[in-house]
Short mmCIF file of C-alpha atoms and ligand atoms in Angstrom, two decimals:
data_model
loop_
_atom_site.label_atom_id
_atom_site.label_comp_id
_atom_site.label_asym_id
_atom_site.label_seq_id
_atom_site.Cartn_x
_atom_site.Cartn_y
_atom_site.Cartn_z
CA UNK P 1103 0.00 0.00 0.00
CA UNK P 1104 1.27 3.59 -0.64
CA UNK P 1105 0.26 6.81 1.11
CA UNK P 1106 0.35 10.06 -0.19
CA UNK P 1107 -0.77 13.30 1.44
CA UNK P 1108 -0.90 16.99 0.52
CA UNK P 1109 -1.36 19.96 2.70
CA UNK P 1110 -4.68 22.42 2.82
CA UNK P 1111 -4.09 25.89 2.09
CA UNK P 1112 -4.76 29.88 4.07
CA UNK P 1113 -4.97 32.56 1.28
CA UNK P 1114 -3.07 35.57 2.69
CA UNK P 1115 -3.33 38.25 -0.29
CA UNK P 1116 -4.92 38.76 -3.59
CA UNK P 1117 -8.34 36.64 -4.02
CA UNK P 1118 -10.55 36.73 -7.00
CA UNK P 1119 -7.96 39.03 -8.19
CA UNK P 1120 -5.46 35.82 -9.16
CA UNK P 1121 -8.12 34.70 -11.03
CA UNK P 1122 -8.10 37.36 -13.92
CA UNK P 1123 -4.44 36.97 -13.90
CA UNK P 1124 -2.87 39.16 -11.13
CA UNK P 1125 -0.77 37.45 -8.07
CA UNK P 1126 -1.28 36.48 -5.03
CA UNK P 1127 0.21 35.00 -1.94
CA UNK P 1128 -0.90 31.84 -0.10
CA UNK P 1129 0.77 29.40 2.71
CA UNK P 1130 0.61 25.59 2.96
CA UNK P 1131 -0.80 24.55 6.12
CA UNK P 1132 -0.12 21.95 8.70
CA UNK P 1133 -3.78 20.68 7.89
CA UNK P 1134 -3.54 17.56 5.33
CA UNK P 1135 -5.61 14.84 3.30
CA UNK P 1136 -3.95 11.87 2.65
CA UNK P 1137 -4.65 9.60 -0.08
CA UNK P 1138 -3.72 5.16 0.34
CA UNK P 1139 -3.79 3.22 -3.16
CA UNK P 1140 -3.74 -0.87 -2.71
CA UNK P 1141 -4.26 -3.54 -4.86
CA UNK P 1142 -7.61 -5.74 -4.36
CA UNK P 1143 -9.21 -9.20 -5.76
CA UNK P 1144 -12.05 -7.10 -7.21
CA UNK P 1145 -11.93 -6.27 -10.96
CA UNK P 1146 -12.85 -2.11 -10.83
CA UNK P 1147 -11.41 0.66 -9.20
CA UNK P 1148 -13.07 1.67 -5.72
CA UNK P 1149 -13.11 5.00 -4.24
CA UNK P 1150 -14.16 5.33 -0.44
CA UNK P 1151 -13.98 8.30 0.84
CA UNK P 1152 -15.37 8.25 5.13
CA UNK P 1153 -15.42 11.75 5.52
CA UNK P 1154 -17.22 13.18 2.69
CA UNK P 1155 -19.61 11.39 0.05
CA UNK P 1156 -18.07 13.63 -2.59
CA UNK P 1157 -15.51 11.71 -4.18
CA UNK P 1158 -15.80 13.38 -7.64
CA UNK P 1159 -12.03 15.05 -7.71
CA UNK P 1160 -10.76 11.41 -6.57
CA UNK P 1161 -12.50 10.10 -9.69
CA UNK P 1162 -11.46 12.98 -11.99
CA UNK P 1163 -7.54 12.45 -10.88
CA UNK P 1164 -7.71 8.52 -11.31
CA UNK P 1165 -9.08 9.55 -14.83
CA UNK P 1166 -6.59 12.05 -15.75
CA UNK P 1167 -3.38 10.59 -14.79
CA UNK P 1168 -4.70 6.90 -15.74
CA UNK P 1169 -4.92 8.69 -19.69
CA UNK P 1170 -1.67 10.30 -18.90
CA UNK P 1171 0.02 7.78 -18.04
CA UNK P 1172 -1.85 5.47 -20.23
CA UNK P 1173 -2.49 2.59 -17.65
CA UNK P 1174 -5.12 0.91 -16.81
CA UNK P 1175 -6.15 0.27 -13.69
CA UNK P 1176 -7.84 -2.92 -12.40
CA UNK P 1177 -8.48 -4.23 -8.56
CA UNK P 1178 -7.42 -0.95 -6.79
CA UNK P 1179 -8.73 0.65 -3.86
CA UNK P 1180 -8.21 4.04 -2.91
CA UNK P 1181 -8.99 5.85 0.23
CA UNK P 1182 -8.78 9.21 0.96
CA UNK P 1183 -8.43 11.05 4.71
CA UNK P 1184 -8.24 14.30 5.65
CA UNK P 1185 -7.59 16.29 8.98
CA UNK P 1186 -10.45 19.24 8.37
CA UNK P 1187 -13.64 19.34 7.06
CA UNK P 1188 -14.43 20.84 3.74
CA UNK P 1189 -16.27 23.09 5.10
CA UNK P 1190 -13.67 25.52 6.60
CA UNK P 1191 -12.18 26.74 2.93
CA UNK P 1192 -9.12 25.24 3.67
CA UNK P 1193 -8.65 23.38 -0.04
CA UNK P 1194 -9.91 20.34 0.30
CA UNK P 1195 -10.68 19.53 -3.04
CA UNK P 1196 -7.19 20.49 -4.29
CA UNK P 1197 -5.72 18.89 -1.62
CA UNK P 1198 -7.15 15.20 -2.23
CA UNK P 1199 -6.91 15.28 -5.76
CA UNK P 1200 -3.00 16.32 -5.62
CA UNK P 1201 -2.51 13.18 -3.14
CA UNK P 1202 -4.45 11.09 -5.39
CA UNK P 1203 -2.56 11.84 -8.07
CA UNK P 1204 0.93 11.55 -5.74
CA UNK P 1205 -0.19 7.81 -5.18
CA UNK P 1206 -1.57 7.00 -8.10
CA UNK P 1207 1.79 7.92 -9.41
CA UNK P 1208 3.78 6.34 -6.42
CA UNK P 1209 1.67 3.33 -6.95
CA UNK P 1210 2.41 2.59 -10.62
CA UNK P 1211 6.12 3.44 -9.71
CA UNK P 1212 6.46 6.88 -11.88
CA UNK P 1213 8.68 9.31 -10.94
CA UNK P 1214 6.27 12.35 -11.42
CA UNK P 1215 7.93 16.03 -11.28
CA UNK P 1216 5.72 18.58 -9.31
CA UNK P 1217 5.23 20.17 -12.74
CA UNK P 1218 3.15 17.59 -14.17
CA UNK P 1219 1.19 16.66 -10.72
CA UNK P 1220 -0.20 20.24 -10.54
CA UNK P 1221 -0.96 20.59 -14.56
CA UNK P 1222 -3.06 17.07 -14.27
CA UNK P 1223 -4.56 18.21 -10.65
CA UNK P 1224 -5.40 21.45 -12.49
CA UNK P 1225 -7.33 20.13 -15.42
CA UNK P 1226 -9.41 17.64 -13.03
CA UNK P 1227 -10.70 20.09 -10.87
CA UNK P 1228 -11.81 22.52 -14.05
CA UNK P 1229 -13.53 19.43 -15.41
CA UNK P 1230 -15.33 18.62 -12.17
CA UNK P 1231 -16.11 22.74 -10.38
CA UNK P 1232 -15.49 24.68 -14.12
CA UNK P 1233 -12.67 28.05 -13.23
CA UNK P 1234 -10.58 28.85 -10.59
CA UNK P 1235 -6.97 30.54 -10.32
CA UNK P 1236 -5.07 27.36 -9.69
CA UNK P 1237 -3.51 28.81 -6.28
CA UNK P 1238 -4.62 26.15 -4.30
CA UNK P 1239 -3.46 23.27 -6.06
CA UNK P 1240 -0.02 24.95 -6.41
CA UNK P 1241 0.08 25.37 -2.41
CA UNK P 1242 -0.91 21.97 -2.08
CA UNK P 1243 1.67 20.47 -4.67
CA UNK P 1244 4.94 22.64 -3.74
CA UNK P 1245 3.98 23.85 -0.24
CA UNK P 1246 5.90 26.51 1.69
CA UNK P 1247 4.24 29.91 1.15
CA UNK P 1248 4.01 31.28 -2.45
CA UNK P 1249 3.58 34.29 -4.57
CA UNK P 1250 1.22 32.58 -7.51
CA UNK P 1251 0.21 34.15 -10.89
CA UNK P 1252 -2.24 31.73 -12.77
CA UNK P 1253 0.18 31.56 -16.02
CA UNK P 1254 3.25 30.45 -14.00
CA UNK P 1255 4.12 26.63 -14.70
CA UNK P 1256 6.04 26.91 -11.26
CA UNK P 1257 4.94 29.61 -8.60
CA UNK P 1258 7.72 31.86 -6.81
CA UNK P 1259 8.73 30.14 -3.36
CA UNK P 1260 8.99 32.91 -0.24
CA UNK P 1261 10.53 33.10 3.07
CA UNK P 1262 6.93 32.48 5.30
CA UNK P 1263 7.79 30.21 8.43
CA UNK P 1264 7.59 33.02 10.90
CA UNK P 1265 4.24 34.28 9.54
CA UNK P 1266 2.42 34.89 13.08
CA UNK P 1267 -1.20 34.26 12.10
CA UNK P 1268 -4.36 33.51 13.77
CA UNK P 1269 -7.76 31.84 11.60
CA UNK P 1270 -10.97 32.38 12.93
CA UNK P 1271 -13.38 30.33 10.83
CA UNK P 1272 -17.14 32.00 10.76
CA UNK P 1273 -19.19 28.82 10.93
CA UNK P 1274 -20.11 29.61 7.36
CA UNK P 1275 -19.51 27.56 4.52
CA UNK P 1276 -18.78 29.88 1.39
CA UNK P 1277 -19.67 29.00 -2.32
CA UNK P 1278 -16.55 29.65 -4.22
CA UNK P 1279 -17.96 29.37 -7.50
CA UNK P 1280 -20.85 31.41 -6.80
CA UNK P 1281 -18.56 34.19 -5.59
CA UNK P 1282 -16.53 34.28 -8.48
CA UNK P 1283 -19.53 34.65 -10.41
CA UNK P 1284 -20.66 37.51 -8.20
CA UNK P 1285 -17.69 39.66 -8.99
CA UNK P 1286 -17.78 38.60 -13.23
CA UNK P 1287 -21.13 40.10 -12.62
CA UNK P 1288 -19.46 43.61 -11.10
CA UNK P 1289 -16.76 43.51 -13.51
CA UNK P 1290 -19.53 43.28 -16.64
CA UNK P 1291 -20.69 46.13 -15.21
CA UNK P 1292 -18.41 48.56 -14.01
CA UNK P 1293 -14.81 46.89 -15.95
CA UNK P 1294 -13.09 49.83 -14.84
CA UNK P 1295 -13.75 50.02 -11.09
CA UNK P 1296 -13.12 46.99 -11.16
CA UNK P 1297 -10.17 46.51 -12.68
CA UNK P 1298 -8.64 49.06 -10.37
CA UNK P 1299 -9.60 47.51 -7.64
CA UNK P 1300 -7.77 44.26 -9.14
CA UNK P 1301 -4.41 46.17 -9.69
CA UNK P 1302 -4.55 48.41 -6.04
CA UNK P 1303 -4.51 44.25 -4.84
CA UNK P 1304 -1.69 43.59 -7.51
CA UNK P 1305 0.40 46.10 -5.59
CA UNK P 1306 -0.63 45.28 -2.29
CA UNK P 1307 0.34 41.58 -3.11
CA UNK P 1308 4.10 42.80 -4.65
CA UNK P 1309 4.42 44.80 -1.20
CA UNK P 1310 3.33 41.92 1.67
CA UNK P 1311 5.94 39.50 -0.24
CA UNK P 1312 8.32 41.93 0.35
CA UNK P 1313 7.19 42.67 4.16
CA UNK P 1314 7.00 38.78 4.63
CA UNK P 1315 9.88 38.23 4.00
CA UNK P 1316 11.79 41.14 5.93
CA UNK P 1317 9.09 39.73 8.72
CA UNK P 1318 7.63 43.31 9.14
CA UNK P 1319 4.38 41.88 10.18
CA UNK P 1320 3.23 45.48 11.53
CA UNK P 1321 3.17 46.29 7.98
CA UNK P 1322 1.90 43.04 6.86
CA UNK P 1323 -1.37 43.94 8.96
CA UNK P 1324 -1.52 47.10 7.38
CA UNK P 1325 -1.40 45.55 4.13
CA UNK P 1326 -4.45 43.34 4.95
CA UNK P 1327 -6.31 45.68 6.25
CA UNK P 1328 -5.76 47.63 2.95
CA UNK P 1329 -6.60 44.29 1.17
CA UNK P 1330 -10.04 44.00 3.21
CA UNK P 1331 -11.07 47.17 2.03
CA UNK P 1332 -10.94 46.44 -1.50
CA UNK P 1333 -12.79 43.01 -0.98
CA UNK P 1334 -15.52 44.83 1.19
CA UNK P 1335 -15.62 46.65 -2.23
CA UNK P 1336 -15.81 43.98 -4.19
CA UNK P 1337 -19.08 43.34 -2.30
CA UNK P 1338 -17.38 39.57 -0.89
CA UNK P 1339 -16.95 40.66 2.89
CA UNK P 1340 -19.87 39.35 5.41
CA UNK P 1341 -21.07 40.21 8.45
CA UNK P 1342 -19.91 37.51 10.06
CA UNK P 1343 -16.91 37.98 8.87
CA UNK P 1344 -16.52 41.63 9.26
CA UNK P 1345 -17.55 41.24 13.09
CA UNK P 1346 -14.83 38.45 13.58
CA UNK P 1347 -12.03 41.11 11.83
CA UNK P 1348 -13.20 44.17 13.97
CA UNK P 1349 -13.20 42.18 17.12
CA UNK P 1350 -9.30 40.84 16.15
CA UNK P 1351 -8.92 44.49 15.75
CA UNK P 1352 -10.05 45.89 18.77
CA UNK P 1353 -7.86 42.96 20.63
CA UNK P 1354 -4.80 44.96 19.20
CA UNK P 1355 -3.74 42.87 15.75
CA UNK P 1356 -1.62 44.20 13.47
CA UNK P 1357 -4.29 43.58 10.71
CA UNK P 1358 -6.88 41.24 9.59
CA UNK P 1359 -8.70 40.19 6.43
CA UNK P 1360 -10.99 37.67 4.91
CA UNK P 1361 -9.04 34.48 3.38
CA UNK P 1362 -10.21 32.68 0.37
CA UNK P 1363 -13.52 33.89 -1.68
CA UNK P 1364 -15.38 35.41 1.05
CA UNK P 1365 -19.02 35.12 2.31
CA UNK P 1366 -17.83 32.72 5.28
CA UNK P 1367 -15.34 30.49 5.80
CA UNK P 1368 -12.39 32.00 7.64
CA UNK P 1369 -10.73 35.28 8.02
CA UNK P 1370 -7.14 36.07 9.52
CA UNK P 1371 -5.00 38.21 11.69
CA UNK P 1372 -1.57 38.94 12.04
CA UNK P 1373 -0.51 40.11 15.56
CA UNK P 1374 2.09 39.96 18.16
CA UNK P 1375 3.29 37.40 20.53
CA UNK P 1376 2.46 39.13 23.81
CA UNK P 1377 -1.88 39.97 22.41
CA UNK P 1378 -1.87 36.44 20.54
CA UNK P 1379 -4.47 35.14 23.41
CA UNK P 1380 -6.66 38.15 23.55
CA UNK P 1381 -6.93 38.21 19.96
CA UNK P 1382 -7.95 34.79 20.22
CA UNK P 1383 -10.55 34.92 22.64
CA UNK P 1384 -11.92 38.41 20.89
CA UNK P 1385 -12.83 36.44 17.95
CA UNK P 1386 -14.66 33.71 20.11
CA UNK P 1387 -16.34 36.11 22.32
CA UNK P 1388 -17.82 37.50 18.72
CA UNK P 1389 -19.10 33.89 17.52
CA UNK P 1390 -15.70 32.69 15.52
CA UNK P 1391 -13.85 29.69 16.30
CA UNK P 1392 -10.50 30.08 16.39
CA UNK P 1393 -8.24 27.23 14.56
CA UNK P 1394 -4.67 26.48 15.26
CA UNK P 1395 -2.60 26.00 12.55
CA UNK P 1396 0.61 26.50 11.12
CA UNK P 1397 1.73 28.16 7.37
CA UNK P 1398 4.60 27.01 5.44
CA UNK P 1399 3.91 23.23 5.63
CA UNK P 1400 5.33 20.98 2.95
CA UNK P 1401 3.62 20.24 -0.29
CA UNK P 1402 2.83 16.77 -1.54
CA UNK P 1403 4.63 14.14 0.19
CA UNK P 1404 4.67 9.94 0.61
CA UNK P 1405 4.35 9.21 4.30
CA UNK P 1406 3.98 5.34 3.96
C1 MEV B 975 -11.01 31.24 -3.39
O1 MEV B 975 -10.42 30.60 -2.28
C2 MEV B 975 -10.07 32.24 -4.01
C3 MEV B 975 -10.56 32.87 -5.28
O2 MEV B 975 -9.55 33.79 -5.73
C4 MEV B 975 -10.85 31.85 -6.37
C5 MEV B 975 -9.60 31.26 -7.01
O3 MEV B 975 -8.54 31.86 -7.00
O4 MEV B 975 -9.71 30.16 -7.59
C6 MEV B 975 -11.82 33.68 -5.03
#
């Protein structure tokens, strides 16, 4: 049997922006979903999947990298776990269908570059969920934290072990796809607002790589909070979300923002050592809960 898992994602700078071609910035977390291949007696390829009864990014990875690779497969099993639920935006999707792919390929005995794992993860998950930038699959392939464009066949590797975060996840679960349709719609009908808006984020992205990686994370806040106030534009903020920033705020962090598409799922803060706790409890006392995790993890990896 071969095991394979791949790391869940925290978008720090630059949503629905990367996906009309401007960068952003994202960290691999210390959250993963692992994927086991074995042979079995039986003649057809089973998928179970405990945790979730979607299993159609398991399916679309055995397809693509079975044509890839032209094999065929007969009598396997595969069976996917992960350590968070998909509801908390962390990448879940990406995430399982990278690690299928990494023991799919482990499994057959190919020695498949990073390159090729993300381009073949990519082009499942457009056939199963349509668009999206591509930032999470690149987190979950390479790891680390990473300053992504959507055209780059390998994203730009930066300094972000240090990265003092906290994630307070809103209890929502946010439609991706719907949101990205949401802001098509504003950009059909105002281009040039919002394509201003998209290039103010540009810059702001260029800048927090730079401030990550001096580890200015007084100015990193800053920079989210700037980046907050061009998604509140961009009409993706919440409430919920919004109360669970201002609260983080109050406690005394540096800055804080929405992470990932918006309408739920979590937001983050950057703040100092000494306020870390009452930052924390802040965004409980306002309904979040707060989730411990760590950036920078590695990317795809075999454990077993
Ligand atoms: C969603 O987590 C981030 C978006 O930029 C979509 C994407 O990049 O695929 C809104």
């Amino acid at each position: 049997m071969v095991t394979v898992s791949a790391p869940g994602k925290l978008l720090l700078f630059g949503e629905h922006a990367v996906v009309y071609g401007h960068p952003c910035l994202v960290t691999a977390i210390d959250s993963r979903v692992s994927v086991s291949v074995e042979k079995t007696d039986s003649e057809g390829v089973q998928v179970e999947s405990p945790q979730s009864t979607d299993t159609r990014f398991v399916d679309a990875a055995i397809a693509k990298s079975l044509t890839a690779w032209n094999v065929t497969a007969r009598g396997l099993r595969l069976r996917t776990a992960s350590d968070f639920t998909s509801s908390v935006g962390f990448g879940s999707s990406s995430a399982v269908t990278v690690a299928a792919i990494g023991a799919l390929g482990e499994f057959f005995g190919k020695k498949i570059p990073l390159g090729e794992i993300f381009q073949l993860a990519r082009q499942a998950i457009v056939d199963v969920q349509g668009g999206g930038s591509g930032f999470d699959v690149a987190a979950a392939t390479w790891g680390g934290t990473l300053f992504y464009e959507k055209t780059m066949s390998k994203p730009e590797g930066i300094d972000g072990s240090s990265m003092p975060l906290v994630i307070g996840y809103t209890g929502v679960k946010a439609d991706t796809m719907t949101l990205v349709q949401e802001v098509a719609k504003k950009k059909d009908a105002d281009s040039q607002k919002v394509n201003r808006i998209f290039s103010a984020i540009a810059g702001l992205v260029t800048d927090a790589k730079a401030k990550i990686q001096e580890g200015d994370w007084e100015r990193v806040g800053r920079l989210m909070d700037f980046n907050q106030e061009y998604l509140r534009d961009l009409g993706v903020s919440s409430e919920k979300l919004e109360a669970l920033i201002s609260a983080a705020k109050a406690a005394g962090a540096w800055g804080a923002k929405l992470s990932g598409a918006g309408g739920g799922d979590c937001m983050i803060a950057v703040v100092s050592a000494e306020i870390r706790l009452e930052v924390e409890q802040a965004i409980e006392a306002s309904g979040g809960q707060v989730i411990h995790i760590l950036p920078n993890a590695p990317g795809v990896r075999r454990d077993a």
